[in-house]
């Protein structure tokens, strides 16, 4: 069971330090926990979580090692910082920053080749679900991802992200089963996971963990979700 917290564009280095010190004191032993701060806060998180089992991942990674790519950060640079992995293809990047299946594939391959773990996000929009296109969308998004031991897929239905409207446990189970039939990797569920719905979602046999956005910003709610994964 892997519980990852995607902080999105929240928490600079000072807030990150406070969060990490509190997280160190919380009991999350026996759970695979990852926090994903913004780039500027990665070094602080790596330093303050050193010596714990809590890993630190970035929210994006470029496909080249270096070059004229203003605003981007490469996999070797993240490795140098002591970062363990990266999220790739989050729906907010697909929606606002022109991320495509092709760029998701390039980022994923480069990150894996550099020795980073990857959490690759897939998921349908509300319109796609209403039109019965969910499986086609997932098939297309998953088809560009390589089978790799360091790859985890996060099923994040776009209509559930940041809306407070989580997928039902049955919807998550069905989508995860479909993704696993395409690619044999662990699949996390993401989309309005909160302390009060985590246990039910995480109890589904095809749900291997959670990618948590909003509820990962507060140590108490994040650790409550982490603990729910033990009981599931
Ligand atoms: C996310 O950012 O990946 C996410 C799932 O957000 P939230 O939990 O806030 O819906």
PDB file of C-alpha atoms and ligand atoms in Angstrom:
ATOM      1  CA  UNK A   1       0.000   0.000   0.000  1.00  0.00           C
ATOM      2  CA  UNK A   2       1.469   3.335  -1.102  1.00  0.00           C
ATOM      3  CA  UNK A   3       0.064   6.673   0.057  1.00  0.00           C
ATOM      4  CA  UNK A   4       1.393   9.685  -1.867  1.00  0.00           C
ATOM      5  CA  UNK A   5       0.596  13.316  -1.116  1.00  0.00           C
ATOM      6  CA  UNK A   6       0.516  15.689  -4.094  1.00  0.00           C
ATOM      7  CA  UNK A   7       0.932  19.163  -2.655  1.00  0.00           C
ATOM      8  CA  UNK A   8       0.323  20.865  -6.012  1.00  0.00           C
ATOM      9  CA  UNK A   9       1.472  24.545  -5.868  1.00  0.00           C
ATOM     10  CA  UNK A  10       1.319  24.779  -2.068  1.00  0.00           C
ATOM     11  CA  UNK A  11       4.019  25.068   0.619  1.00  0.00           C
ATOM     12  CA  UNK A  12       7.306  26.861   0.058  1.00  0.00           C
ATOM     13  CA  UNK A  13      10.435  25.726   1.953  1.00  0.00           C
ATOM     14  CA  UNK A  14       9.435  27.200   5.331  1.00  0.00           C
ATOM     15  CA  UNK A  15       6.001  25.561   5.397  1.00  0.00           C
ATOM     16  CA  UNK A  16       7.518  22.357   4.052  1.00  0.00           C
ATOM     17  CA  UNK A  17       9.975  22.271   6.942  1.00  0.00           C
ATOM     18  CA  UNK A  18       7.166  22.604   9.485  1.00  0.00           C
ATOM     19  CA  UNK A  19       5.127  19.879   7.796  1.00  0.00           C
ATOM     20  CA  UNK A  20       8.048  17.451   7.579  1.00  0.00           C
ATOM     21  CA  UNK A  21       9.029  17.925  11.219  1.00  0.00           C
ATOM     22  CA  UNK A  22       5.433  17.191  12.247  1.00  0.00           C
ATOM     23  CA  UNK A  23       5.227  14.215   9.884  1.00  0.00           C
ATOM     24  CA  UNK A  24       8.415  12.772  11.392  1.00  0.00           C
ATOM     25  CA  UNK A  25       6.716  12.799  14.804  1.00  0.00           C
ATOM     26  CA  UNK A  26       3.533  11.136  13.500  1.00  0.00           C
ATOM     27  CA  UNK A  27       3.443   7.347  13.471  1.00  0.00           C
ATOM     28  CA  UNK A  28       3.300   6.185   9.868  1.00  0.00           C
ATOM     29  CA  UNK A  29       5.556   3.190  10.328  1.00  0.00           C
ATOM     30  CA  UNK A  30       4.739   0.176   8.209  1.00  0.00           C
ATOM     31  CA  UNK A  31       3.196   2.329   5.469  1.00  0.00           C
ATOM     32  CA  UNK A  32       4.902   3.340   2.236  1.00  0.00           C
ATOM     33  CA  UNK A  33       4.525   7.130   2.316  1.00  0.00           C
ATOM     34  CA  UNK A  34       5.607   9.670  -0.306  1.00  0.00           C
ATOM     35  CA  UNK A  35       5.274  13.456  -0.236  1.00  0.00           C
ATOM     36  CA  UNK A  36       5.409  15.498  -3.454  1.00  0.00           C
ATOM     37  CA  UNK A  37       6.210  19.168  -2.737  1.00  0.00           C
ATOM     38  CA  UNK A  38       6.810  21.871  -5.387  1.00  0.00           C
ATOM     39  CA  UNK A  39      10.332  21.909  -6.891  1.00  0.00           C
ATOM     40  CA  UNK A  40      11.584  24.728  -4.631  1.00  0.00           C
ATOM     41  CA  UNK A  41      10.724  22.733  -1.505  1.00  0.00           C
ATOM     42  CA  UNK A  42      12.169  19.366  -2.544  1.00  0.00           C
ATOM     43  CA  UNK A  43      15.604  19.894  -0.986  1.00  0.00           C
ATOM     44  CA  UNK A  44      14.078  20.900   2.358  1.00  0.00           C
ATOM     45  CA  UNK A  45      11.798  17.848   2.368  1.00  0.00           C
ATOM     46  CA  UNK A  46      14.660  15.490   1.457  1.00  0.00           C
ATOM     47  CA  UNK A  47      16.830  16.918   4.253  1.00  0.00           C
ATOM     48  CA  UNK A  48      14.153  16.897   6.921  1.00  0.00           C
ATOM     49  CA  UNK A  49      12.853  13.405   6.112  1.00  0.00           C
ATOM     50  CA  UNK A  50      16.329  11.853   5.873  1.00  0.00           C
ATOM     51  CA  UNK A  51      16.651   8.797   8.058  1.00  0.00           C
ATOM     52  CA  UNK A  52      12.908   8.024   7.845  1.00  0.00           C
ATOM     53  CA  UNK A  53      11.083   5.677   5.448  1.00  0.00           C
ATOM     54  CA  UNK A  54       9.125   8.613   4.029  1.00  0.00           C
ATOM     55  CA  UNK A  55      10.125   9.315   0.429  1.00  0.00           C
ATOM     56  CA  UNK A  56      10.066  12.584  -1.512  1.00  0.00           C
ATOM     57  CA  UNK A  57       8.953  12.883  -5.139  1.00  0.00           C
ATOM     58  CA  UNK A  58       8.642  15.755  -7.613  1.00  0.00           C
ATOM     59  CA  UNK A  59       5.418  16.708  -9.401  1.00  0.00           C
ATOM     60  CA  UNK A  60       6.920  16.668 -12.885  1.00  0.00           C
ATOM     61  CA  UNK A  61      10.185  15.858 -14.693  1.00  0.00           C
ATOM     62  CA  UNK A  62      11.617  16.701 -18.120  1.00  0.00           C
ATOM     63  CA  UNK A  63      12.754  14.090 -20.643  1.00  0.00           C
ATOM     64  CA  UNK A  64      16.203  15.519 -21.417  1.00  0.00           C
ATOM     65  CA  UNK A  65      19.090  15.506 -18.953  1.00  0.00           C
ATOM     66  CA  UNK A  66      19.800  19.180 -19.642  1.00  0.00           C
ATOM     67  CA  UNK A  67      19.332  21.750 -22.399  1.00  0.00           C
ATOM     68  CA  UNK A  68      17.446  24.838 -23.485  1.00  0.00           C
ATOM     69  CA  UNK A  69      14.153  24.045 -21.764  1.00  0.00           C
ATOM     70  CA  UNK A  70      13.342  27.108 -19.658  1.00  0.00           C
ATOM     71  CA  UNK A  71      11.326  26.319 -16.580  1.00  0.00           C
ATOM     72  CA  UNK A  72      11.913  22.557 -16.659  1.00  0.00           C
ATOM     73  CA  UNK A  73      13.815  20.243 -14.278  1.00  0.00           C
ATOM     74  CA  UNK A  74      15.513  17.003 -15.330  1.00  0.00           C
ATOM     75  CA  UNK A  75      15.641  13.535 -13.821  1.00  0.00           C
ATOM     76  CA  UNK A  76      19.405  13.640 -13.069  1.00  0.00           C
ATOM     77  CA  UNK A  77      18.885  16.955 -11.248  1.00  0.00           C
ATOM     78  CA  UNK A  78      16.188  15.363  -9.100  1.00  0.00           C
ATOM     79  CA  UNK A  79      18.423  12.353  -8.438  1.00  0.00           C
ATOM     80  CA  UNK A  80      21.199  14.685  -7.335  1.00  0.00           C
ATOM     81  CA  UNK A  81      18.833  16.178  -4.744  1.00  0.00           C
ATOM     82  CA  UNK A  82      18.041  12.737  -3.342  1.00  0.00           C
ATOM     83  CA  UNK A  83      14.503  12.698  -4.724  1.00  0.00           C
ATOM     84  CA  UNK A  84      13.024   9.212  -5.136  1.00  0.00           C
ATOM     85  CA  UNK A  85      10.584   9.737  -7.987  1.00  0.00           C
ATOM     86  CA  UNK A  86       8.172  11.983  -9.861  1.00  0.00           C
ATOM     87  CA  UNK A  87       4.516  12.306 -10.674  1.00  0.00           C
ATOM     88  CA  UNK A  88       4.000  12.429 -14.441  1.00  0.00           C
ATOM     89  CA  UNK A  89       0.923  13.376 -16.488  1.00  0.00           C
ATOM     90  CA  UNK A  90      -1.234  14.793 -13.704  1.00  0.00           C
ATOM     91  CA  UNK A  91      -4.545  15.950 -15.190  1.00  0.00           C
ATOM     92  CA  UNK A  92      -3.794  19.543 -14.141  1.00  0.00           C
ATOM     93  CA  UNK A  93      -0.677  19.395 -16.333  1.00  0.00           C
ATOM     94  CA  UNK A  94      -2.667  17.842 -19.186  1.00  0.00           C
ATOM     95  CA  UNK A  95      -5.404  20.489 -18.772  1.00  0.00           C
ATOM     96  CA  UNK A  96      -3.353  23.685 -18.211  1.00  0.00           C
ATOM     97  CA  UNK A  97       0.135  22.986 -19.595  1.00  0.00           C
ATOM     98  CA  UNK A  98      -0.450  21.062 -22.806  1.00  0.00           C
ATOM     99  CA  UNK A  99       0.761  17.713 -21.496  1.00  0.00           C
ATOM    100  CA  UNK A 100      -0.056  14.978 -24.022  1.00  0.00           C
ATOM    101  CA  UNK A 101       0.223  11.198 -24.016  1.00  0.00           C
ATOM    102  CA  UNK A 102       3.409  11.619 -26.048  1.00  0.00           C
ATOM    103  CA  UNK A 103       5.085  13.963 -23.549  1.00  0.00           C
ATOM    104  CA  UNK A 104       3.884  11.781 -20.665  1.00  0.00           C
ATOM    105  CA  UNK A 105       5.608   8.818 -22.318  1.00  0.00           C
ATOM    106  CA  UNK A 106       8.836  10.769 -22.843  1.00  0.00           C
ATOM    107  CA  UNK A 107       8.927  12.062 -19.289  1.00  0.00           C
ATOM    108  CA  UNK A 108       8.158   8.610 -17.881  1.00  0.00           C
ATOM    109  CA  UNK A 109      10.833   6.837 -19.915  1.00  0.00           C
ATOM    110  CA  UNK A 110      13.515   9.396 -19.052  1.00  0.00           C
ATOM    111  CA  UNK A 111      12.679   9.333 -15.361  1.00  0.00           C
ATOM    112  CA  UNK A 112      12.754   5.529 -15.199  1.00  0.00           C
ATOM    113  CA  UNK A 113      16.013   5.408 -17.171  1.00  0.00           C
ATOM    114  CA  UNK A 114      17.578   7.820 -14.665  1.00  0.00           C
ATOM    115  CA  UNK A 115      16.565   5.587 -11.769  1.00  0.00           C
ATOM    116  CA  UNK A 116      13.542   7.537 -10.538  1.00  0.00           C
ATOM    117  CA  UNK A 117      10.246   5.910  -9.655  1.00  0.00           C
ATOM    118  CA  UNK A 118       7.225   7.243 -11.538  1.00  0.00           C
ATOM    119  CA  UNK A 119       3.613   7.784 -10.545  1.00  0.00           C
ATOM    120  CA  UNK A 120       1.877   8.173 -13.919  1.00  0.00           C
ATOM    121  CA  UNK A 121      -1.613   9.665 -13.774  1.00  0.00           C
ATOM    122  CA  UNK A 122      -4.489   8.603 -16.021  1.00  0.00           C
ATOM    123  CA  UNK A 123      -8.218   9.242 -15.889  1.00  0.00           C
ATOM    124  CA  UNK A 124     -11.283  10.291 -17.827  1.00  0.00           C
ATOM    125  CA  UNK A 125     -13.210  13.582 -17.721  1.00  0.00           C
ATOM    126  CA  UNK A 126     -16.844  13.729 -16.694  1.00  0.00           C
ATOM    127  CA  UNK A 127     -17.944  14.132 -20.325  1.00  0.00           C
ATOM    128  CA  UNK A 128     -15.878  11.145 -21.411  1.00  0.00           C
ATOM    129  CA  UNK A 129     -17.454   9.024 -18.659  1.00  0.00           C
ATOM    130  CA  UNK A 130     -20.968  10.180 -19.586  1.00  0.00           C
ATOM    131  CA  UNK A 131     -20.298   9.285 -23.224  1.00  0.00           C
ATOM    132  CA  UNK A 132     -19.151   5.784 -22.242  1.00  0.00           C
ATOM    133  CA  UNK A 133     -15.562   6.506 -23.333  1.00  0.00           C
ATOM    134  CA  UNK A 134     -13.810   5.716 -20.031  1.00  0.00           C
ATOM    135  CA  UNK A 135     -12.176   2.481 -21.178  1.00  0.00           C
ATOM    136  CA  UNK A 136     -11.057   3.997 -24.500  1.00  0.00           C
ATOM    137  CA  UNK A 137      -9.438   6.932 -22.684  1.00  0.00           C
ATOM    138  CA  UNK A 138      -7.710   4.713 -20.133  1.00  0.00           C
ATOM    139  CA  UNK A 139      -6.526   2.338 -22.877  1.00  0.00           C
ATOM    140  CA  UNK A 140      -5.023   5.251 -24.818  1.00  0.00           C
ATOM    141  CA  UNK A 141      -3.340   6.825 -21.776  1.00  0.00           C
ATOM    142  CA  UNK A 142      -1.983   3.541 -20.413  1.00  0.00           C
ATOM    143  CA  UNK A 143      -0.790   2.317 -23.837  1.00  0.00           C
ATOM    144  CA  UNK A 144       2.137   4.784 -23.817  1.00  0.00           C
ATOM    145  CA  UNK A 145       3.447   3.618 -20.429  1.00  0.00           C
ATOM    146  CA  UNK A 146       6.183   0.974 -20.224  1.00  0.00           C
ATOM    147  CA  UNK A 147       5.899  -2.062 -17.941  1.00  0.00           C
ATOM    148  CA  UNK A 148       8.534  -1.301 -15.321  1.00  0.00           C
ATOM    149  CA  UNK A 149       9.037  -2.263 -11.705  1.00  0.00           C
ATOM    150  CA  UNK A 150       9.494   1.390 -10.753  1.00  0.00           C
ATOM    151  CA  UNK A 151       6.228   2.466 -12.398  1.00  0.00           C
ATOM    152  CA  UNK A 152       2.978   2.982 -10.509  1.00  0.00           C
ATOM    153  CA  UNK A 153      -0.198   4.200 -12.219  1.00  0.00           C
ATOM    154  CA  UNK A 154      -2.601   6.561 -10.450  1.00  0.00           C
ATOM    155  CA  UNK A 155      -6.212   6.340 -11.608  1.00  0.00           C
ATOM    156  CA  UNK A 156      -7.494   9.882 -11.135  1.00  0.00           C
ATOM    157  CA  UNK A 157     -10.895  10.510 -12.697  1.00  0.00           C
ATOM    158  CA  UNK A 158     -10.714  14.211 -13.597  1.00  0.00           C
ATOM    159  CA  UNK A 159     -14.249  14.828 -12.280  1.00  0.00           C
ATOM    160  CA  UNK A 160     -13.141  13.670  -8.815  1.00  0.00           C
ATOM    161  CA  UNK A 161      -9.999  15.808  -8.454  1.00  0.00           C
ATOM    162  CA  UNK A 162     -10.425  18.700  -6.054  1.00  0.00           C
ATOM    163  CA  UNK A 163     -14.224  18.478  -6.336  1.00  0.00           C
ATOM    164  CA  UNK A 164     -15.015  16.652  -3.098  1.00  0.00           C
ATOM    165  CA  UNK A 165     -16.827  14.117  -5.337  1.00  0.00           C
ATOM    166  CA  UNK A 166     -14.802  10.927  -4.992  1.00  0.00           C
ATOM    167  CA  UNK A 167     -15.388   7.915  -7.217  1.00  0.00           C
ATOM    168  CA  UNK A 168     -17.385   5.204  -5.483  1.00  0.00           C
ATOM    169  CA  UNK A 169     -15.441   2.183  -4.347  1.00  0.00           C
ATOM    170  CA  UNK A 170     -17.121   0.161  -7.144  1.00  0.00           C
ATOM    171  CA  UNK A 171     -16.121   2.662  -9.846  1.00  0.00           C
ATOM    172  CA  UNK A 172     -12.530   2.684  -8.554  1.00  0.00           C
ATOM    173  CA  UNK A 173     -12.390  -1.121  -8.387  1.00  0.00           C
ATOM    174  CA  UNK A 174     -13.711  -1.458 -11.951  1.00  0.00           C
ATOM    175  CA  UNK A 175     -11.329   1.121 -13.418  1.00  0.00           C
ATOM    176  CA  UNK A 176      -8.340  -0.297 -11.544  1.00  0.00           C
ATOM    177  CA  UNK A 177      -9.185  -3.810 -12.729  1.00  0.00           C
ATOM    178  CA  UNK A 178      -9.320  -2.530 -16.307  1.00  0.00           C
ATOM    179  CA  UNK A 179      -5.968  -0.721 -15.998  1.00  0.00           C
ATOM    180  CA  UNK A 180      -4.356  -3.811 -14.484  1.00  0.00           C
ATOM    181  CA  UNK A 181      -5.665  -5.905 -17.406  1.00  0.00           C
ATOM    182  CA  UNK A 182      -3.649  -3.559 -19.672  1.00  0.00           C
ATOM    183  CA  UNK A 183      -0.514  -3.169 -17.560  1.00  0.00           C
ATOM    184  CA  UNK A 184       0.547  -5.271 -14.584  1.00  0.00           C
ATOM    185  CA  UNK A 185       1.545  -2.502 -12.156  1.00  0.00           C
ATOM    186  CA  UNK A 186       0.257  -1.206  -8.810  1.00  0.00           C
ATOM    187  CA  UNK A 187      -2.620   1.255  -9.271  1.00  0.00           C
ATOM    188  CA  UNK A 188      -3.304   4.090  -6.809  1.00  0.00           C
ATOM    189  CA  UNK A 189      -6.668   5.816  -6.595  1.00  0.00           C
ATOM    190  CA  UNK A 190      -6.746   9.634  -6.628  1.00  0.00           C
ATOM    191  CA  UNK A 191      -9.648  12.056  -6.498  1.00  0.00           C
ATOM    192  CA  UNK A 192     -11.031  13.629  -3.300  1.00  0.00           C
ATOM    193  CA  UNK A 193      -9.575  10.976  -0.988  1.00  0.00           C
ATOM    194  CA  UNK A 194     -10.276  12.113   2.595  1.00  0.00           C
ATOM    195  CA  UNK A 195      -9.906  10.489   6.021  1.00  0.00           C
ATOM    196  CA  UNK A 196     -13.581   9.489   5.965  1.00  0.00           C
ATOM    197  CA  UNK A 197     -13.634   7.709   2.584  1.00  0.00           C
ATOM    198  CA  UNK A 198     -10.069   6.347   2.477  1.00  0.00           C
ATOM    199  CA  UNK A 199     -10.702   3.036   4.241  1.00  0.00           C
ATOM    200  CA  UNK A 200     -13.525   2.010   1.892  1.00  0.00           C
ATOM    201  CA  UNK A 201     -11.583   2.941  -1.253  1.00  0.00           C
ATOM    202  CA  UNK A 202      -8.373   1.314  -0.035  1.00  0.00           C
ATOM    203  CA  UNK A 203     -10.229  -1.882   0.896  1.00  0.00           C
ATOM    204  CA  UNK A 204     -10.938  -2.621  -2.791  1.00  0.00           C
ATOM    205  CA  UNK A 205      -8.744  -5.485  -3.973  1.00  0.00           C
ATOM    206  CA  UNK A 206      -7.465  -3.664  -7.062  1.00  0.00           C
ATOM    207  CA  UNK A 207      -6.672  -0.442  -5.146  1.00  0.00           C
ATOM    208  CA  UNK A 208      -2.993  -0.491  -4.162  1.00  0.00           C
ATOM    209  CA  UNK A 209      -2.850   2.895  -2.484  1.00  0.00           C
ATOM    210  CA  UNK A 210      -3.862   6.508  -2.915  1.00  0.00           C
ATOM    211  CA  UNK A 211      -2.637   9.733  -4.509  1.00  0.00           C
ATOM    212  CA  UNK A 212      -4.018  12.428  -2.228  1.00  0.00           C
ATOM    213  CA  UNK A 213      -4.201  16.116  -3.154  1.00  0.00           C
ATOM    214  CA  UNK A 214      -6.009  18.565  -0.867  1.00  0.00           C
ATOM    215  CA  UNK A 215      -6.145  16.260   2.154  1.00  0.00           C
ATOM    216  CA  UNK A 216      -2.371  15.719   2.024  1.00  0.00           C
ATOM    217  CA  UNK A 217      -1.683  19.367   2.919  1.00  0.00           C
ATOM    218  CA  UNK A 218      -2.592  18.890   6.562  1.00  0.00           C
ATOM    219  CA  UNK A 219      -0.492  16.468   8.616  1.00  0.00           C
ATOM    220  CA  UNK A 220      -3.464  15.175  10.630  1.00  0.00           C
ATOM    221  CA  UNK A 221      -5.659  14.368   7.645  1.00  0.00           C
ATOM    222  CA  UNK A 222      -2.732  12.951   5.662  1.00  0.00           C
ATOM    223  CA  UNK A 223      -1.635  10.657   8.475  1.00  0.00           C
ATOM    224  CA  UNK A 224      -5.265   9.603   9.088  1.00  0.00           C
ATOM    225  CA  UNK A 225      -5.404   8.468   5.436  1.00  0.00           C
ATOM    226  CA  UNK A 226      -2.053   6.709   5.825  1.00  0.00           C
ATOM    227  CA  UNK A 227      -3.355   4.844   8.874  1.00  0.00           C
ATOM    228  CA  UNK A 228      -6.601   3.908   7.094  1.00  0.00           C
ATOM    229  CA  UNK A 229      -4.437   2.005   4.620  1.00  0.00           C
ATOM    230  CA  UNK A 230      -3.245  -0.318   7.403  1.00  0.00           C
ATOM    231  CA  UNK A 231      -6.743  -1.238   8.485  1.00  0.00           C
ATOM    232  CA  UNK A 232      -7.879  -1.892   4.882  1.00  0.00           C
TER     233      UNK A 232
HETATM  234  C1  LIG B   1      -4.484  15.180  -6.917  1.00  0.00           C
HETATM  235  O1  LIG B   1      -4.058  16.324  -6.913  1.00  0.00           O
HETATM  236  O2  LIG B   1      -3.838  14.269  -7.461  1.00  0.00           O
HETATM  237  C2  LIG B   1      -5.775  14.898  -6.270  1.00  0.00           C
HETATM  238  C3  LIG B   1      -6.265  13.695  -6.321  1.00  0.00           C
HETATM  239  O3  LIG B   1      -6.388  15.972  -5.641  1.00  0.00           O
HETATM  240  P1  LIG B   1      -7.595  15.893  -4.558  1.00  0.00           P
HETATM  241  O4  LIG B   1      -7.267  14.785  -3.584  1.00  0.00           O
HETATM  242  O5  LIG B   1      -7.601  17.240  -3.920  1.00  0.00           O
HETATM  243  O6  LIG B   1      -8.847  15.575  -5.316  1.00  0.00           O
END
